[in-house]
XYZ file of C-alpha atoms in Angstrom:
319
model
C -37.179 32.844 -19.719
C -33.317 31.190 -18.917
C -30.583 33.170 -20.253
C -26.639 31.873 -20.824
C -23.739 32.776 -19.242
C -21.458 33.583 -21.803
C -23.281 36.209 -22.196
C -23.492 37.701 -18.863
C -21.468 39.934 -18.124
C -22.638 40.318 -14.193
C -19.206 40.333 -11.509
C -20.802 36.484 -10.355
C -21.008 35.070 -13.472
C -17.375 35.845 -13.410
C -16.065 34.846 -11.072
C -17.772 31.679 -10.917
C -15.770 31.126 -13.761
C -12.866 31.784 -12.377
C -13.534 30.040 -9.491
C -14.037 27.044 -11.304
C -10.570 28.224 -13.205
C -8.766 28.365 -9.256
C -9.554 24.661 -8.023
C -9.471 23.540 -11.466
C -5.380 24.703 -11.258
C -4.789 23.825 -7.346
C -5.692 19.625 -8.647
C -2.750 19.508 -9.803
C -0.695 20.961 -6.838
C -2.314 18.328 -4.724
C 0.601 16.240 -4.915
C 3.294 18.790 -3.440
C 1.753 21.709 -1.203
C -0.236 20.623 0.771
C -2.215 23.679 1.227
C -3.778 23.826 -2.015
C -6.330 21.838 -0.110
C -7.891 24.027 2.152
C -7.412 26.381 -0.919
C -9.421 24.079 -3.182
C -11.891 23.368 -0.632
C -12.541 26.861 1.173
C -13.273 27.182 -3.347
C -15.530 25.152 -3.376
C -17.818 25.541 -0.841
C -17.612 29.693 -2.670
C -18.579 27.860 -6.399
C -21.628 25.766 -5.027
C -22.819 28.570 -3.305
C -22.481 30.968 -6.491
C -24.078 27.919 -7.971
C -27.409 28.572 -5.977
C -27.933 32.602 -5.781
C -27.630 31.783 -9.592
C -29.512 29.175 -10.560
C -32.403 31.208 -8.775
C -31.871 33.665 -11.523
C -32.699 31.754 -14.126
C -29.454 31.234 -15.469
C -28.135 28.456 -18.136
C -25.467 26.555 -16.597
C -25.348 23.999 -18.640
C -21.230 24.333 -19.332
C -20.347 25.375 -16.299
C -22.382 23.019 -14.288
C -20.269 20.095 -16.792
C -17.250 21.507 -15.930
C -18.132 21.581 -11.380
C -19.062 17.466 -11.796
C -15.802 16.895 -13.529
C -13.685 18.319 -10.535
C -15.953 16.917 -7.903
C -15.001 13.549 -9.319
C -11.336 14.920 -9.847
C -10.637 15.698 -5.779
C -11.947 12.111 -5.218
C -10.212 11.129 -7.084
C -6.818 13.001 -5.181
C -8.577 11.841 -1.812
C -5.660 10.683 -0.161
C -3.524 13.611 -1.634
C -6.465 16.031 -0.509
C -6.501 13.951 3.483
C -2.611 14.908 4.024
C -3.164 18.684 2.713
C -5.350 19.098 6.062
C -2.964 17.687 9.825
C -7.281 18.842 11.145
C -10.255 17.973 10.340
C -12.313 18.916 11.999
C -11.156 21.891 12.986
C -11.301 22.683 9.496
C -14.791 21.287 9.429
C -15.492 24.192 12.477
C -14.062 26.363 11.360
C -15.377 26.314 7.009
C -19.736 25.052 9.711
C -19.228 21.917 7.142
C -22.766 20.374 6.072
C -23.119 17.150 5.071
C -24.963 18.865 1.319
C -20.486 18.795 1.063
C -19.344 16.293 1.191
C -15.906 17.091 0.205
C -15.866 19.087 3.824
C -15.949 14.651 4.848
C -13.618 13.446 2.836
C -10.685 12.048 5.206
C -14.890 10.009 6.996
C -14.537 8.969 3.204
C -11.483 7.730 3.470
C -11.118 6.208 5.731
C -14.146 3.645 4.659
C -12.709 3.583 1.396
C -8.977 1.266 3.238
C -11.216 -0.486 5.584
C -13.157 -1.811 2.473
C -10.480 -2.209 0.178
C -8.436 -4.518 3.576
C -11.109 -6.505 3.102
C -11.114 -7.185 -0.335
C -6.736 -7.802 -0.258
C -7.998 -9.845 2.776
C -10.321 -11.975 1.087
C -7.720 -12.355 -2.084
C -5.064 -13.566 0.484
C -7.212 -16.014 2.323
C -7.628 -17.640 -1.033
C -4.701 -18.058 -1.470
C -3.499 -19.178 1.149
C -6.415 -21.563 1.080
C -5.173 -23.182 -2.371
C -1.928 -22.996 -0.692
C -2.608 -25.512 1.519
C -4.689 -27.406 -0.094
C -1.901 -28.092 -2.396
C 0.706 -28.870 0.652
C -2.227 -31.134 2.187
C -1.929 -32.979 -1.589
C 1.908 -32.879 -1.789
C 1.894 -34.742 2.064
C -0.208 -37.377 1.033
C 1.169 -38.322 -2.311
C 4.544 -37.713 -1.370
C 4.919 -38.294 3.076
C 7.318 -35.806 4.963
C 10.793 -37.049 6.413
C 10.189 -36.383 9.871
C 13.201 -34.204 10.162
C 11.719 -31.860 7.911
C 8.191 -32.410 9.707
C 9.305 -31.535 12.811
C 11.103 -28.709 11.310
C 8.782 -27.527 9.447
C 6.190 -27.357 12.015
C 9.181 -25.159 14.151
C 9.307 -22.844 11.594
C 5.383 -22.290 11.972
C 5.500 -22.120 15.770
C 8.299 -19.381 15.287
C 5.948 -17.177 12.556
C 3.175 -17.057 15.594
C 5.590 -15.566 18.025
C 7.605 -13.686 14.871
C 3.704 -11.997 14.571
C 3.211 -11.586 18.515
C 7.028 -9.457 18.293
C 8.559 -12.871 20.589
C 11.574 -12.577 19.677
C 13.140 -15.082 22.209
C 10.630 -17.882 21.611
C 10.712 -16.934 18.540
C 14.602 -17.377 18.033
C 14.100 -21.186 20.398
C 11.546 -22.128 17.827
C 14.045 -22.047 14.794
C 16.942 -22.997 16.857
C 14.310 -26.016 16.938
C 14.471 -25.913 13.216
C 18.184 -25.769 12.615
C 18.697 -28.697 14.407
C 15.912 -30.402 12.602
C 17.502 -30.265 9.649
C 20.970 -28.900 9.791
C 21.678 -29.084 5.944
C 18.685 -26.130 5.747
C 19.720 -22.451 5.422
C 16.306 -21.365 5.252
C 16.383 -21.465 9.997
C 19.583 -20.536 10.233
C 18.809 -16.557 8.111
C 15.661 -16.902 10.626
C 18.310 -17.026 13.198
C 20.540 -14.694 11.851
C 17.919 -12.315 11.549
C 16.359 -12.757 14.810
C 19.486 -12.681 16.644
C 19.850 -9.413 15.429
C 16.732 -7.928 16.504
C 17.765 -9.214 20.304
C 20.874 -6.955 19.642
C 23.389 -9.427 18.454
C 25.394 -8.108 15.568
C 28.844 -10.358 16.201
C 25.631 -13.590 16.402
C 23.777 -12.639 13.297
C 26.523 -12.481 11.566
C 28.347 -15.801 12.246
C 24.666 -17.191 11.127
C 24.132 -14.982 7.915
C 27.696 -16.708 7.270
C 26.900 -20.153 7.924
C 23.453 -19.266 5.264
C 25.952 -18.624 3.139
C 28.112 -22.415 3.204
C 24.975 -23.880 3.016
C 22.965 -21.994 0.237
C 25.314 -21.390 -2.063
C 23.182 -19.250 -4.420
C 23.987 -15.223 -3.296
C 20.690 -13.999 -4.888
C 18.824 -16.640 -3.212
C 20.557 -16.329 0.317
C 19.435 -12.179 -0.205
C 15.975 -12.774 -0.878
C 15.178 -14.724 2.312
C 16.497 -12.057 4.193
C 14.966 -9.292 3.324
C 11.530 -11.404 3.191
C 12.360 -12.363 6.789
C 13.385 -8.594 7.204
C 10.296 -7.801 6.104
C 7.690 -10.564 8.522
C 9.485 -8.586 11.338
C 9.105 -5.342 10.138
C 12.479 -3.634 9.929
C 11.788 -2.557 6.149
C 15.163 -0.487 5.373
C 17.169 -3.689 6.077
C 14.758 -5.316 4.079
C 15.686 -2.972 1.114
C 18.870 -3.431 1.475
C 18.865 -6.865 1.276
C 16.692 -7.172 -1.495
C 19.286 -4.703 -3.961
C 22.257 -6.601 -3.100
C 20.075 -9.846 -4.695
C 19.017 -7.401 -7.824
C 23.230 -6.363 -8.088
C 23.926 -9.890 -8.802
C 20.810 -11.046 -10.933
C 18.932 -7.353 -12.402
C 16.265 -10.224 -13.440
C 15.580 -11.847 -10.394
C 11.886 -12.172 -10.320
C 12.020 -13.034 -5.930
C 14.475 -10.112 -5.668
C 11.930 -8.208 -7.072
C 9.108 -9.623 -5.146
C 10.543 -8.796 -1.588
C 12.085 -5.323 -3.099
C 8.326 -4.450 -3.318
C 6.642 -5.166 -0.117
C 10.290 -3.188 1.709
C 8.941 0.253 -0.698
C 5.237 -0.695 -0.023
C 5.910 -1.162 3.599
C 7.812 2.713 3.641
C 5.036 3.994 1.885
C 6.428 3.797 -1.537
C 3.857 3.051 -4.235
C 5.040 4.089 -6.921
C 7.616 2.365 -6.573
C 6.211 -0.507 -4.661
C 3.607 -0.427 -8.289
C 6.956 -0.544 -10.388
C 8.336 -3.551 -8.614
C 5.217 -5.922 -8.222
C 4.945 -5.377 -12.404
C 8.077 -5.968 -12.770
C 7.846 -8.951 -10.379
C 4.713 -10.483 -11.839
C 6.285 -9.688 -15.333
C 9.578 -11.329 -14.885
C 8.124 -14.858 -12.778
C 5.344 -15.842 -15.581
C 7.274 -18.633 -17.032
C 9.958 -19.300 -14.525
C 7.928 -18.980 -11.241
C 4.033 -19.118 -11.446
C 3.227 -18.964 -7.498
C 5.231 -15.804 -7.766
C 3.892 -14.537 -10.199
C 0.299 -15.124 -9.419
C 1.360 -13.472 -6.208
C 2.312 -10.559 -7.310
C -0.249 -9.586 -9.437
C -2.196 -9.403 -6.143
C -0.479 -6.966 -4.671
C 0.178 -4.976 -7.868
C -4.089 -5.655 -8.284
C -4.834 -4.542 -4.545
C -1.728 -1.131 -4.301
C -3.514 -0.398 -6.598
C -6.763 -0.020 -5.797
C -5.200 2.229 -2.617
C -2.675 3.831 -4.585
C -4.014 7.645 -3.788
C -5.082 6.385 -0.786
C -2.781 6.067 2.948
C -0.614 2.662 2.911
C -1.932 0.024 4.576
C 0.193 -1.805 6.466
C -0.019 -5.857 5.625
C 1.890 -8.789 5.557
C 3.410 -9.491 2.572
C 2.872 -13.285 1.055
C 6.269 -15.965 0.599
C 7.659 -15.714 -2.477
């Protein structure tokens, strides 16, 4: 007949409880101490072996079994920290003689599969937003025909964006020159010319463009937000953060500045700070910019899904 492990004073039973205690105490350390991951997985191996031994002796392990299941759930919830704690998973599996019935030795593969699913969800959400915005733009153009010069500038900037995605900086620069010539009173292509000049190594030329943009766009907050957005798009995330913070130094309640700052922080893998900024951007935008509020909520929800994982490098939507 089964007997209660709590009345058993044998060494295996005491060892099982001590191992559970030790594994539970290691959980908070995963975030700050990478070595805790290997120690935790080794302890889990010992725990599962002891369970097999003690259950074979007919012991009542229901309390300990509950703790064990909770421990496995907690490890899965901290999967990102565990994966980062083990630099070479193939070697670790080989050393532990891992088998599929000990799934904690395959968390790197689980993480990769989860990240792929989250990226697919993010792309679906982004595609839905882009499709909705495209329909709005098409309807707007049908109802209110665009000035030919503005249309030419838009085409040139769209071409420039394609070159930016390909990292063809000189071709992107030429496209934005065309856009600036088509609409000489528009600061946006001039800001992009400054950012692209900087990317091409011409800081003096960039400064001249930024000065011209400041004259065309007297709103210093929007000027810095647009610079931050452009920096984010070309992958200069430190500069993007600096421009966003410059905007917030002028107006701490600018939802657009918080949004572009969140994007820059996300690219620099500062996930918790990025989550806070997306949340704040969505709250501040509620009454002033419904589209931005929706974009911020989508980015927040997507990033929350991957918060314990390694951050993905997805494009920032235009604020």
